[in-house]
Coordinates of C-alpha atoms and ligand atoms in Angstrom, one line a residue:
M229 CA 5.7 0.9 -49.5
T230 CA 4.4 4.4 -49.0
A231 CA 2.9 5.3 -45.6
R232 CA -0.5 5.2 -47.2
E233 CA 0.0 1.7 -48.5
I234 CA 1.2 0.6 -45.1
R235 CA -2.0 2.0 -43.5
T236 CA -4.1 0.1 -46.0
K237 CA -2.2 -3.1 -45.5
F238 CA -2.6 -2.8 -41.7
L239 CA -6.4 -2.3 -41.9
E240 CA -6.8 -5.1 -44.4
Y241 CA -4.8 -7.5 -42.4
F242 CA -6.9 -7.0 -39.3
E243 CA -10.1 -7.0 -41.2
K244 CA -9.3 -10.3 -42.7
N245 CA -8.6 -11.5 -39.1
G246 CA -12.1 -10.7 -37.9
H247 CA -11.8 -7.1 -36.9
T248 CA -14.3 -4.4 -37.8
V249 CA -12.5 -1.4 -39.2
V250 CA -13.7 1.8 -37.4
P251 CA -13.0 5.3 -38.7
S252 CA -10.8 7.6 -36.7
S253 CA -12.6 9.7 -34.2
S254 CA -12.1 13.5 -34.1
L255 CA -9.0 15.1 -32.6
L256 CA -11.4 16.8 -30.3
P257 CA -12.4 14.0 -27.9
D258 CA -15.8 13.6 -26.3
D259 CA -14.0 12.9 -23.0
P260 CA -13.7 16.3 -21.4
S261 CA -10.8 15.1 -19.2
V262 CA -8.4 15.2 -22.2
L263 CA -7.6 18.2 -24.4
L264 CA -6.9 16.3 -27.7
T265 CA -7.0 12.7 -28.8
T266 CA -3.7 11.1 -28.0
A267 CA -4.4 7.4 -28.7
G268 CA -6.5 5.1 -30.7
M269 CA -8.1 3.5 -27.6
Q270 CA -9.7 6.7 -26.5
Q271 CA -12.9 6.4 -28.6
F272 CA -13.2 2.8 -27.2
K273 CA -12.9 3.5 -23.5
S274 CA -16.5 2.6 -22.8
Y275 CA -16.2 -0.8 -24.5
Y276 CA -13.5 -2.0 -22.2
T277 CA -15.7 -1.3 -19.2
R278 CA -18.7 -2.6 -21.1
S279 CA -20.7 0.5 -20.5
A280 CA -21.1 0.2 -24.3
D281 CA -21.7 -3.0 -26.1
P282 CA -19.2 -3.9 -28.8
M283 CA -21.4 -6.5 -30.4
R284 CA -24.2 -4.0 -30.9
D285 CA -22.0 -1.3 -32.3
F286 CA -19.4 -3.3 -34.3
K287 CA -20.9 -6.8 -34.6
S288 CA -17.5 -8.0 -33.3
L289 CA -15.5 -8.0 -30.1
S290 CA -12.5 -6.6 -32.0
T291 CA -11.9 -3.5 -34.0
A292 CA -9.0 -1.8 -35.9
S293 CA -8.4 1.8 -36.8
A294 CA -6.0 4.4 -38.0
Q295 CA -6.5 7.2 -35.5
K296 CA -5.6 10.9 -35.8
S297 CA -3.5 11.6 -32.7
F298 CA -1.9 14.7 -31.3
R299 CA 0.6 14.9 -28.4
T300 CA 1.1 18.5 -27.1
S301 CA 3.8 17.3 -24.7
D302 CA 6.1 16.8 -27.7
I303 CA 5.7 20.3 -29.2
D304 CA 9.1 21.5 -27.9
E305 CA 10.9 18.3 -29.2
V306 CA 9.8 18.7 -32.8
G307 CA 12.9 19.3 -34.9
D308 CA 14.9 16.3 -33.8
D309 CA 14.8 12.9 -35.6
T310 CA 11.8 11.3 -33.9
H311 CA 9.2 13.7 -32.6
L312 CA 6.0 14.9 -34.1
T313 CA 3.0 16.7 -32.7
F314 CA 0.4 15.2 -35.0
F315 CA 0.7 11.5 -36.0
E316 CA -1.4 8.6 -37.1
M317 CA -1.8 5.7 -34.7
L318 CA -2.6 2.3 -36.2
G319 CA -4.3 0.0 -33.6
N320 CA -6.2 -3.2 -33.1
F321 CA -8.5 -3.6 -30.1
S322 CA -10.2 -6.5 -28.4
F323 CA -13.0 -5.9 -25.8
G324 CA -13.2 -9.2 -23.9
G325 CA -12.5 -11.2 -27.1
Y326 CA -8.9 -12.4 -27.8
F327 CA -6.1 -11.7 -25.3
K328 CA -2.3 -12.0 -25.1
K329 CA -1.6 -15.0 -27.3
E330 CA -3.6 -13.8 -30.3
A331 CA -2.5 -10.1 -29.9
I332 CA 1.2 -11.0 -29.8
T333 CA 0.8 -13.5 -32.7
F334 CA -1.0 -10.9 -34.9
A335 CA 1.7 -8.3 -34.2
H336 CA 4.5 -10.8 -34.9
E337 CA 2.9 -12.0 -38.2
F338 CA 2.1 -8.5 -39.4
I339 CA 5.6 -7.1 -38.8
T340 CA 7.6 -10.2 -40.0
K341 CA 5.4 -11.6 -42.7
E342 CA 3.2 -8.8 -44.0
L343 CA 5.9 -6.2 -43.9
G344 CA 8.9 -8.5 -43.9
L345 CA 10.8 -6.7 -41.2
D346 CA 13.1 -8.0 -38.5
I347 CA 12.2 -7.5 -34.9
S348 CA 15.1 -6.2 -33.0
Y349 CA 13.8 -6.9 -29.5
V350 CA 10.7 -6.8 -27.4
T351 CA 9.9 -5.7 -23.8
I352 CA 7.7 -7.1 -21.1
F353 CA 6.5 -5.8 -17.8
E354 CA 8.9 -6.7 -14.9
G355 CA 6.2 -6.6 -12.2
S356 CA 5.6 -4.3 -9.3
R357 CA 4.3 -4.3 -5.8
T358 CA 0.8 -4.4 -7.0
V359 CA 1.0 -6.1 -10.5
P360 CA 2.8 -9.5 -11.2
K361 CA 5.5 -9.9 -13.8
D362 CA 4.1 -10.7 -17.3
E363 CA 5.5 -14.2 -17.7
E364 CA 2.8 -15.2 -20.1
S365 CA 3.9 -12.6 -22.8
R366 CA 7.5 -13.7 -22.4
E367 CA 6.5 -17.3 -23.2
I368 CA 4.4 -16.3 -26.2
W369 CA 7.2 -14.2 -27.7
K370 CA 9.6 -17.1 -27.1
S371 CA 7.4 -19.6 -28.8
L372 CA 7.4 -17.4 -31.9
G373 CA 11.2 -17.4 -32.0
V374 CA 11.9 -14.0 -30.6
S375 CA 14.9 -14.3 -28.3
D376 CA 15.8 -10.8 -27.1
I377 CA 13.1 -10.1 -24.5
R378 CA 13.9 -7.3 -22.1
E379 CA 12.1 -6.4 -18.8
E380 CA 11.0 -2.9 -18.0
G381 CA 9.0 -1.2 -15.3
M382 CA 5.9 0.8 -14.5
D383 CA 7.2 4.0 -16.2
D384 CA 7.8 2.3 -19.6
V385 CA 5.5 -0.6 -20.0
F386 CA 2.4 0.0 -18.0
W387 CA -0.4 1.9 -19.9
G388 CA -3.1 4.2 -18.6
P389 CA -5.3 5.3 -17.3
T390 CA -5.9 8.3 -19.7
G391 CA -7.8 11.2 -18.2
S392 CA -9.2 11.0 -14.7
S393 CA -9.8 7.3 -14.6
G394 CA -10.0 4.3 -16.9
P395 CA -8.7 0.9 -18.1
C396 CA -5.0 0.1 -17.6
G397 CA -2.5 -2.7 -17.6
P398 CA 0.9 -4.0 -18.5
T399 CA 2.2 -3.6 -22.0
T400 CA 4.7 -5.4 -24.3
E401 CA 6.6 -3.3 -26.9
L402 CA 8.1 -4.3 -30.2
Y403 CA 11.3 -2.6 -31.5
C404 CA 12.8 -2.5 -35.0
K405 CA 16.0 -0.9 -36.4
N406 CA 15.9 2.2 -38.7
A407 CA 18.6 3.0 -41.4
T408 CA 21.1 4.3 -38.8
G409 CA 20.9 1.0 -36.9
E410 CA 19.0 2.6 -34.0
D411 CA 16.3 0.7 -32.2
V412 CA 12.9 2.4 -32.6
E413 CA 9.8 1.5 -30.6
I414 CA 7.2 0.5 -33.2
W415 CA 4.3 -1.1 -31.5
N416 CA 2.9 -0.8 -28.0
I417 CA 0.5 -3.7 -27.1
V418 CA -1.5 -3.0 -24.0
F419 CA -3.3 -5.7 -22.0
N420 CA -6.1 -3.9 -20.2
E421 CA -6.7 -6.1 -17.3
F422 CA -7.6 -3.5 -14.7
F423 CA -9.7 -0.5 -14.1
Y424 CA -8.2 2.3 -12.0
P425 CA -10.6 4.9 -10.5
G426 CA -8.0 7.6 -10.6
S427 CA -5.4 9.3 -12.8
R428 CA -2.1 7.8 -13.9
E429 CA -0.3 10.3 -11.6
E430 CA -2.2 8.9 -8.6
L431 CA -1.5 5.4 -9.7
L432 CA 2.3 5.9 -10.1
G433 CA 2.4 8.0 -7.0
G434 CA 1.1 5.0 -5.1
S435 CA -2.2 6.6 -3.9
T436 CA -3.4 4.3 -1.2
S437 CA -7.1 5.4 -1.2
K438 CA -7.7 3.8 -4.6
S439 CA -6.8 0.4 -5.9
L440 CA -6.7 -1.5 -9.2
E441 CA -9.8 -3.5 -9.9
P442 CA -9.8 -6.4 -12.3
L443 CA -11.8 -5.7 -15.5
E444 CA -14.6 -8.2 -16.1
Y445 CA -13.6 -8.4 -19.7
P446 CA -9.8 -8.2 -20.1
G447 CA -9.0 -6.3 -23.3
V448 CA -6.3 -5.6 -25.8
D449 CA -5.3 -2.1 -27.0
T450 CA -2.5 -1.7 -29.4
G451 CA -0.9 1.4 -30.9
M452 CA 1.7 1.8 -33.6
G453 CA 2.8 5.2 -35.0
L454 CA 2.4 5.0 -38.7
E455 CA 5.2 7.5 -39.4
R456 CA 7.7 5.4 -37.3
L457 CA 6.6 2.2 -38.9
A458 CA 7.1 3.9 -42.3
M459 CA 10.6 4.9 -41.2
V460 CA 11.7 1.3 -40.4
S461 CA 9.8 -0.1 -43.4
Q462 CA 11.3 2.5 -45.9
Q463 CA 14.6 2.2 -44.0
T464 CA 15.1 6.0 -43.6
K465 CA 17.4 7.6 -41.1
N466 CA 14.7 9.6 -39.4
I467 CA 11.0 10.2 -39.3
F468 CA 11.1 13.2 -41.7
E469 CA 12.6 11.2 -44.5
I470 CA 9.5 9.1 -45.1
D471 CA 7.5 9.8 -48.2
S472 CA 4.7 11.8 -46.7
F473 CA 7.2 14.4 -45.2
Q474 CA 9.5 14.4 -48.3
T475 CA 6.6 15.7 -50.5
L476 CA 6.3 18.6 -48.1
F477 CA 10.1 19.2 -47.9
N478 CA 10.2 19.3 -51.7
L479 CA 8.1 22.4 -51.6
L480 CA 10.5 24.2 -49.3
P481 CA 13.7 26.0 -50.5
D482 CA 16.7 23.7 -50.4
E483 CA 18.9 26.1 -48.4
L484 CA 16.5 26.2 -45.4
D485 CA 18.1 24.4 -42.5
V486 CA 16.7 21.0 -41.8
R487 CA 15.4 21.7 -38.3
T488 CA 13.3 24.6 -39.6
K489 CA 12.0 22.4 -42.5
R490 CA 10.9 19.8 -39.9
I491 CA 9.1 22.2 -37.7
I492 CA 7.3 24.0 -40.5
S493 CA 6.2 20.7 -42.0
D494 CA 5.1 19.1 -38.7
H495 CA 3.2 22.3 -37.6
L496 CA 1.4 22.9 -40.8
R497 CA 0.4 19.3 -41.1
G498 CA -0.9 19.3 -37.6
G499 CA -2.7 22.6 -38.3
V500 CA -4.6 21.2 -41.2
F501 CA -5.9 18.3 -39.1
L502 CA -6.9 20.5 -36.2
L503 CA -8.7 23.0 -38.5
A504 CA -10.5 20.1 -40.3
D505 CA -11.9 19.0 -36.9
G506 CA -13.3 22.4 -36.2
V507 CA -10.5 23.8 -34.0
R508 CA -10.0 27.6 -34.5
P509 CA -7.0 29.6 -33.4
S510 CA -7.6 31.2 -30.0
N511 CA -6.0 31.8 -26.6
K512 CA -7.2 28.8 -24.9
E513 CA -7.2 25.0 -24.9
A514 CA -7.1 23.4 -28.4
G515 CA -7.3 26.8 -30.1
Y516 CA -4.2 27.9 -28.3
I517 CA -2.3 24.8 -29.4
L518 CA -3.4 25.4 -33.0
R519 CA -2.4 29.1 -32.7
R520 CA 1.1 28.1 -31.5
L521 CA 1.6 25.8 -34.4
L522 CA 0.6 28.3 -37.0
R523 CA 2.3 31.2 -35.5
R524 CA 5.6 29.4 -35.0
A525 CA 5.6 28.4 -38.7
L526 CA 4.7 31.9 -39.7
A527 CA 7.6 33.3 -37.7
Y528 CA 9.9 31.1 -39.7
E529 CA 8.3 32.3 -42.8
E530 CA 9.1 35.9 -41.8
I531 CA 12.6 35.3 -40.6
N532 CA 13.5 33.3 -43.7
N533 CA 11.7 35.6 -46.2
L534 CA 9.7 32.7 -47.6
E535 CA 7.1 33.4 -50.3
A536 CA 3.7 34.2 -48.9
S537 CA 2.0 31.6 -51.1
L538 CA 4.3 28.8 -50.0
F539 CA 2.5 27.6 -46.9
E540 CA -0.8 27.5 -48.7
S541 CA 0.8 25.1 -51.2
M542 CA 1.9 23.0 -48.3
L543 CA -1.5 23.0 -46.7
L544 CA -3.0 22.0 -50.0
Q545 CA -0.5 19.2 -50.4
V546 CA -1.5 17.7 -47.0
I547 CA -5.2 18.1 -47.9
N548 CA -4.8 16.4 -51.2
T549 CA -2.7 13.5 -50.2
E550 CA -4.1 12.8 -46.7
G551 CA -7.7 13.8 -47.7
E552 CA -8.0 10.6 -49.7
F553 CA -8.3 8.7 -46.4
Y554 CA -9.4 11.5 -44.0
T555 CA -12.1 12.9 -46.2
E556 CA -12.9 15.7 -43.7
L557 CA -9.7 17.4 -45.0
K558 CA -11.2 17.6 -48.5
S559 CA -14.7 18.6 -47.4
N560 CA -13.3 21.4 -45.2
K561 CA -10.6 22.5 -47.7
N562 CA -11.9 26.1 -48.1
E563 CA -12.4 26.7 -44.4
I564 CA -8.9 25.4 -43.7
I565 CA -7.3 27.7 -46.2
N566 CA -9.4 30.7 -45.2
E567 CA -8.8 30.2 -41.5
Y568 CA -5.1 29.9 -42.1
W569 CA -5.0 33.2 -44.0
S570 CA -7.1 35.0 -41.3
E571 CA -4.7 33.8 -38.6
R572 CA -1.8 34.9 -40.8
E573 CA -3.3 38.3 -41.3
R574 CA -3.9 38.8 -37.5
F575 CA -0.4 37.7 -36.7
T576 CA 1.8 39.3 -39.3
K577 CA 0.5 42.8 -38.3
T578 CA 2.4 42.6 -35.0
L579 CA 5.0 40.0 -35.8
K580 CA 7.6 42.3 -37.4
R581 CA 7.3 44.8 -34.5
G582 CA 7.6 42.0 -32.0
L583 CA 10.7 40.6 -33.7
G584 CA 12.1 44.2 -33.7
E585 CA 11.5 44.5 -30.0
L586 CA 13.0 41.1 -29.3
N587 CA 16.1 42.0 -31.2
K588 CA 16.6 45.1 -29.1
L589 CA 16.7 43.1 -25.8
E590 CA 20.0 41.9 -24.4
S591 CA 18.5 39.3 -22.2
I592 CA 15.1 38.0 -21.7
D593 CA 13.3 36.3 -18.8
A594 CA 9.8 34.8 -18.5
V595 CA 8.2 38.1 -17.7
G596 CA 9.7 39.8 -20.7
A597 CA 8.9 36.8 -22.9
F598 CA 5.3 36.9 -21.8
R599 CA 5.1 40.6 -22.5
L600 CA 6.3 39.9 -26.1
Y601 CA 3.7 37.2 -26.4
E602 CA 0.9 39.3 -25.0
S603 CA 1.7 42.5 -27.0
F604 CA 2.8 41.0 -30.3
G605 CA 1.7 37.4 -30.2
L606 CA 5.3 36.1 -30.5
P607 CA 5.3 32.4 -29.7
F608 CA 7.5 31.2 -26.9
E609 CA 9.5 28.9 -29.2
I610 CA 10.5 31.8 -31.4
I611 CA 11.5 34.0 -28.5
K612 CA 13.6 31.2 -27.1
E613 CA 15.2 30.6 -30.4
I614 CA 15.8 34.2 -31.7
G615 CA 16.7 35.3 -28.2
G616 CA 19.7 32.9 -28.4
E617 CA 22.2 33.4 -25.5
G618 CA 20.1 36.2 -24.0
A619 CA 17.2 33.7 -23.5
H620 CA 19.4 31.1 -21.9
G621 CA 17.5 31.2 -18.6
L622 CA 14.1 31.1 -20.2
S623 CA 12.2 27.8 -20.0
R624 CA 8.8 26.6 -21.1
E625 CA 7.9 26.0 -17.5
L626 CA 8.7 29.5 -16.4
F627 CA 6.8 30.9 -19.4
D628 CA 3.8 28.7 -18.7
K629 CA 3.8 29.9 -15.1
E630 CA 3.8 33.5 -16.2
F631 CA 0.9 32.7 -18.6
E632 CA -1.1 31.1 -15.8
K633 CA -0.5 34.0 -13.5
H634 CA -1.7 36.3 -16.1
Q635 CA -4.9 34.2 -16.8
K636 CA -5.6 34.2 -13.0
K637 CA -5.2 37.9 -12.8
S638 CA -7.5 38.6 -15.7
R639 CA -10.1 36.2 -14.4
A640 CA -9.9 38.0 -11.0
G641 CA -10.2 41.3 -12.8
A642 CA -13.3 40.2 -14.7
E643 CA -14.8 38.8 -11.6
K644 CA -14.4 42.0 -9.7
K645 CA -16.0 43.9 -12.5
F646 CA -18.9 41.5 -12.9
G647 CA -19.8 40.8 -9.3
G648 CA -17.9 37.6 -8.9
H649 CA -19.2 35.7 -11.8
G650 CA -16.5 36.2 -14.4
L651 CA -19.2 36.4 -17.0
I652 CA -21.6 39.2 -17.6
L653 CA -23.9 36.8 -19.3
N654 CA -24.3 33.1 -18.8
T655 CA -27.7 31.7 -19.8
G656 CA -26.2 28.3 -20.2
E657 CA -26.7 28.7 -23.9
L658 CA -24.9 32.1 -24.3
K659 CA -21.7 33.2 -22.6
A660 CA -20.0 36.6 -22.7
K661 CA -17.4 38.1 -20.3
D662 CA -17.6 41.8 -21.3
T663 CA -19.8 44.2 -23.3
E664 CA -17.8 43.6 -26.5
E665 CA -18.4 39.9 -26.3
L666 CA -22.1 40.5 -25.3
K667 CA -22.6 42.3 -28.6
K668 CA -21.1 39.5 -30.6
V669 CA -23.0 36.7 -28.9
T670 CA -26.2 38.6 -29.2
R671 CA -25.7 38.8 -33.0
L672 CA -24.8 35.1 -33.1
H673 CA -27.9 34.3 -31.0
S674 CA -30.2 36.0 -33.5
A675 CA -28.4 34.3 -36.3
T676 CA -29.1 31.0 -34.6
H677 CA -32.8 31.6 -34.6
L678 CA -32.7 32.5 -38.3
M679 CA -30.6 29.4 -39.0
Q680 CA -33.1 27.2 -37.3
A681 CA -36.0 28.6 -39.3
A682 CA -33.9 28.3 -42.5
L683 CA -32.9 24.7 -41.7
R684 CA -36.6 23.8 -41.4
K685 CA -37.3 25.5 -44.7
V686 CA -34.6 23.5 -46.4
L687 CA -34.7 20.2 -44.6
G688 CA -38.4 20.1 -43.6
D689 CA -40.4 20.8 -40.4
S690 CA -39.4 17.6 -38.7
V691 CA -36.1 19.2 -37.9
E692 CA -35.9 20.2 -34.2
Q693 CA -33.4 21.8 -32.0
R694 CA -31.4 19.3 -29.8
G695 CA -29.0 21.8 -28.3
S696 CA -27.3 25.1 -28.7
D697 CA -24.1 26.7 -27.4
I698 CA -23.0 30.2 -28.3
T699 CA -19.6 31.7 -27.5
V700 CA -18.0 34.8 -28.9
E701 CA -16.3 32.8 -31.6
R702 CA -19.3 30.8 -33.0
T703 CA -22.7 29.4 -32.6
R704 CA -23.0 25.7 -32.3
F705 CA -26.4 24.2 -33.0
D706 CA -27.6 20.6 -32.8
L707 CA -30.6 19.4 -34.7
S708 CA -32.5 16.2 -35.2
F709 CA -31.7 15.0 -38.7
D710 CA -30.5 11.6 -39.8
R711 CA -28.1 12.1 -42.6
K712 CA -25.3 14.4 -43.6
I713 CA -26.6 17.8 -44.7
T714 CA -25.2 18.4 -48.2
K715 CA -23.0 21.4 -49.1
E716 CA -25.8 22.6 -51.4
E717 CA -28.3 22.5 -48.6
L718 CA -26.0 24.3 -46.2
R719 CA -25.5 27.0 -48.9
R720 CA -29.2 27.4 -49.2
V721 CA -29.5 27.8 -45.5
E722 CA -26.8 30.5 -45.5
D723 CA -28.5 32.3 -48.4
I724 CA -31.9 32.3 -46.7
V725 CA -30.3 33.7 -43.4
N726 CA -28.3 36.3 -45.3
D727 CA -31.4 37.4 -47.3
V728 CA -33.3 38.0 -44.1
V729 CA -30.3 39.9 -42.7
E730 CA -30.3 42.1 -45.8
R731 CA -34.0 42.8 -45.6
D732 CA -33.5 44.1 -42.1
L733 CA -36.5 42.6 -40.4
T734 CA -37.6 44.0 -37.1
V735 CA -37.2 41.8 -34.0
T736 CA -40.1 41.9 -31.5
E737 CA -40.4 40.6 -28.0
E738 CA -43.6 39.8 -26.2
E739 CA -44.9 38.1 -23.1
L740 CA -47.5 35.4 -23.8
S741 CA -49.1 32.5 -22.0
F742 CA -47.4 29.2 -22.9
E743 CA -50.5 27.9 -24.6
E744 CA -50.9 31.0 -26.7
A745 CA -47.3 30.9 -27.7
I746 CA -47.6 27.3 -28.9
R747 CA -50.9 28.0 -30.6
R748 CA -49.2 30.7 -32.7
G749 CA -46.5 28.2 -33.7
A750 CA -43.6 29.5 -31.6
L751 CA -40.8 26.9 -31.6
H752 CA -39.5 25.7 -28.3
F753 CA -36.7 23.5 -27.2
F754 CA -38.1 20.1 -26.1
K755 CA -35.7 19.6 -23.2
E756 CA -36.8 22.7 -21.2
K757 CA -39.6 23.1 -18.7
Y758 CA -41.5 26.3 -19.3
P759 CA -43.3 28.6 -16.9
E760 CA -46.9 29.7 -17.4
H761 CA -45.9 32.9 -19.1
V762 CA -43.1 32.9 -21.6
R763 CA -41.1 35.4 -23.6
V764 CA -41.4 35.0 -27.4
Y765 CA -39.0 36.6 -29.9
S766 CA -40.2 37.0 -33.5
F767 CA -38.4 38.1 -36.6
M768 CA -41.3 39.9 -38.4
D769 CA -41.5 39.8 -42.2
K770 CA -42.8 42.8 -44.1
D771 CA -46.1 41.1 -44.7
G772 CA -46.7 40.9 -41.0
K773 CA -46.0 37.2 -40.7
P774 CA -43.1 36.0 -38.6
F775 CA -40.2 34.5 -40.4
S776 CA -39.1 33.0 -37.1
M777 CA -40.8 32.7 -33.8
E778 CA -39.3 31.1 -30.7
L779 CA -39.7 30.9 -27.0
C780 CA -36.5 32.5 -25.7
G781 CA -35.0 34.5 -22.9
G782 CA -33.0 36.7 -25.3
P783 CA -31.0 38.8 -25.8
H784 CA -31.4 39.6 -29.5
V785 CA -30.6 42.3 -31.9
T786 CA -33.5 44.8 -32.7
H787 CA -33.0 44.7 -36.5
T788 CA -31.5 41.8 -38.5
Q789 CA -28.9 43.9 -40.4
E790 CA -27.1 44.2 -37.0
I791 CA -26.3 40.5 -37.4
G792 CA -23.9 40.9 -40.3
K793 CA -22.9 38.2 -42.8
F794 CA -23.7 34.7 -41.6
R795 CA -21.5 31.7 -42.6
I796 CA -21.7 28.0 -41.8
I797 CA -18.2 26.7 -41.0
K798 CA -18.8 23.1 -40.2
E799 CA -21.4 20.4 -40.3
E800 CA -20.9 17.0 -38.6
A801 CA -22.5 14.1 -36.8
S802 CA -23.0 14.8 -33.1
S803 CA -24.7 11.5 -32.1
A804 CA -27.1 9.1 -33.7
G805 CA -29.7 11.1 -35.6
V806 CA -28.3 14.4 -34.5
R807 CA -26.2 16.8 -36.7
R808 CA -24.1 19.6 -35.4
V809 CA -23.7 22.8 -37.3
R810 CA -21.3 25.6 -36.4
G811 CA -21.7 29.1 -37.8
T812 CA -20.1 32.6 -37.5
V813 CA -21.1 36.2 -38.2
E814 CA -18.8 38.7 -39.7
P815 CA -19.1 42.5 -39.4
Ligands
LIG1033 N1 -2.8 3.2 -25.9 C1 -1.5 2.7 -26.2 C2 -0.6 3.8 -26.8 O1 -1.1 4.9 -27.1 C3 -1.6 1.6 -27.2 O2 -2.5 1.9 -28.2 O3 0.6 3.6 -26.9

């Protein structure tokens, strides 16, 4: 069975057993306390605490999903037999519906009957000072004929909370053998019995100011890595021999060493999924993770003299095969490919020089490594690897410390310059930290007004602004609209905006009474409270009528040609009845 067939079988099995199949959530979570989505249960956190109602949203107390997941903590391990950054997590969930008996019985039946695999052994929670031993799970496994039941502790078989607080509880894990006879953890079944009002670190550290509270509706959260499951089901020796990675390996030259093949394949695959969810390469947060993935792969391309078109073929391979299920890959295909090439262009300019510098050095410490990163964009992993013996004392930890030191320094520098604020502009909607950024966000801001006017022309006047956030990289605009905006409509919006840009309309600013502004038809954002006198920005058409007129605090360009070419890069659902559109401007 291919990985795709296993995924289908899993979802069908749980659907037939009363679960509502829910699509994967984005890799960028709503929960601001986590950088990327690392587990299937994340999108369901509020159902365990019942701050959201599962019956209302799923018409069932149980759901199942295949969730896009990304674990940054594993980046440095990729290349060995088992680690991946991006992976798919299959999971079934119960929010106060079934509990231990059904959850373990489902898992047992799916593995042994549906997939026909042998269970090697299972683990249960051995108990701790605060939580009793999980005897109930032991009895259930025993009744199903599983005899090898091992006890483990808090570090291994106790889940959560994720982020700064959340549901948590003991887990039971299921192990199978791969082709080398090694035991591989396949399935983690979590019994969310408690809520902990702090982080996992605090819980494990034994913080005394906070304690576990029983959840009113005990729940089940299970997670099974699809790639690992495919490894034991296809009986391969490691995770990279499963069908979905082999199709990528087949595109790489045979003579490339296997570790390099693994890293390139993992990183490009992860890159595709991050790009499809709207992440763009940058120097912070998720953008920095994406940049590391792409640049490390690109460094291998350079070192091994690989064909420039090769990685694009690999990206397309991922888009075409995984895009059948994760349709956002297909609908964002052009953006993914374009963003990849832009990052490649930015990086390859300095990469050769950076590698030259690195080769000249006899030994390299964290300060030197950071200098290479800062001046040439060389990724830590490449410095460590190419540096060989000379980079012996260099560790990720020391490098990260240097990185943080530098970030603090540049923040402090910016604060001094801008009177302690760090930003020269922060209206809530617009943010810029220096004059360069200010120019860019001003152009994006004007483009946002034009986009709103164009959206209303294309989708109708009932469209209203629901939010807006502009950074130097992009504008993000939320609008009330209750279905997906089609490609064709988005293109028309782009065309209208670019036409206005071309025609170089003049932007005027005037002070009016609130009544007068509304009477003239100026748009305003419903959430805000306005003073008696307001500022109105208009983009005046040649016939003297405004193309766009909005209440706004500025700043804006004076003529629309300053904006440059406008492009919509993403359109997605933001919440019920609200769509989110992201756009950029180019020189
Ligand atoms: N949340 C658990 C995990 O990620 C089970 O889904 O392993």
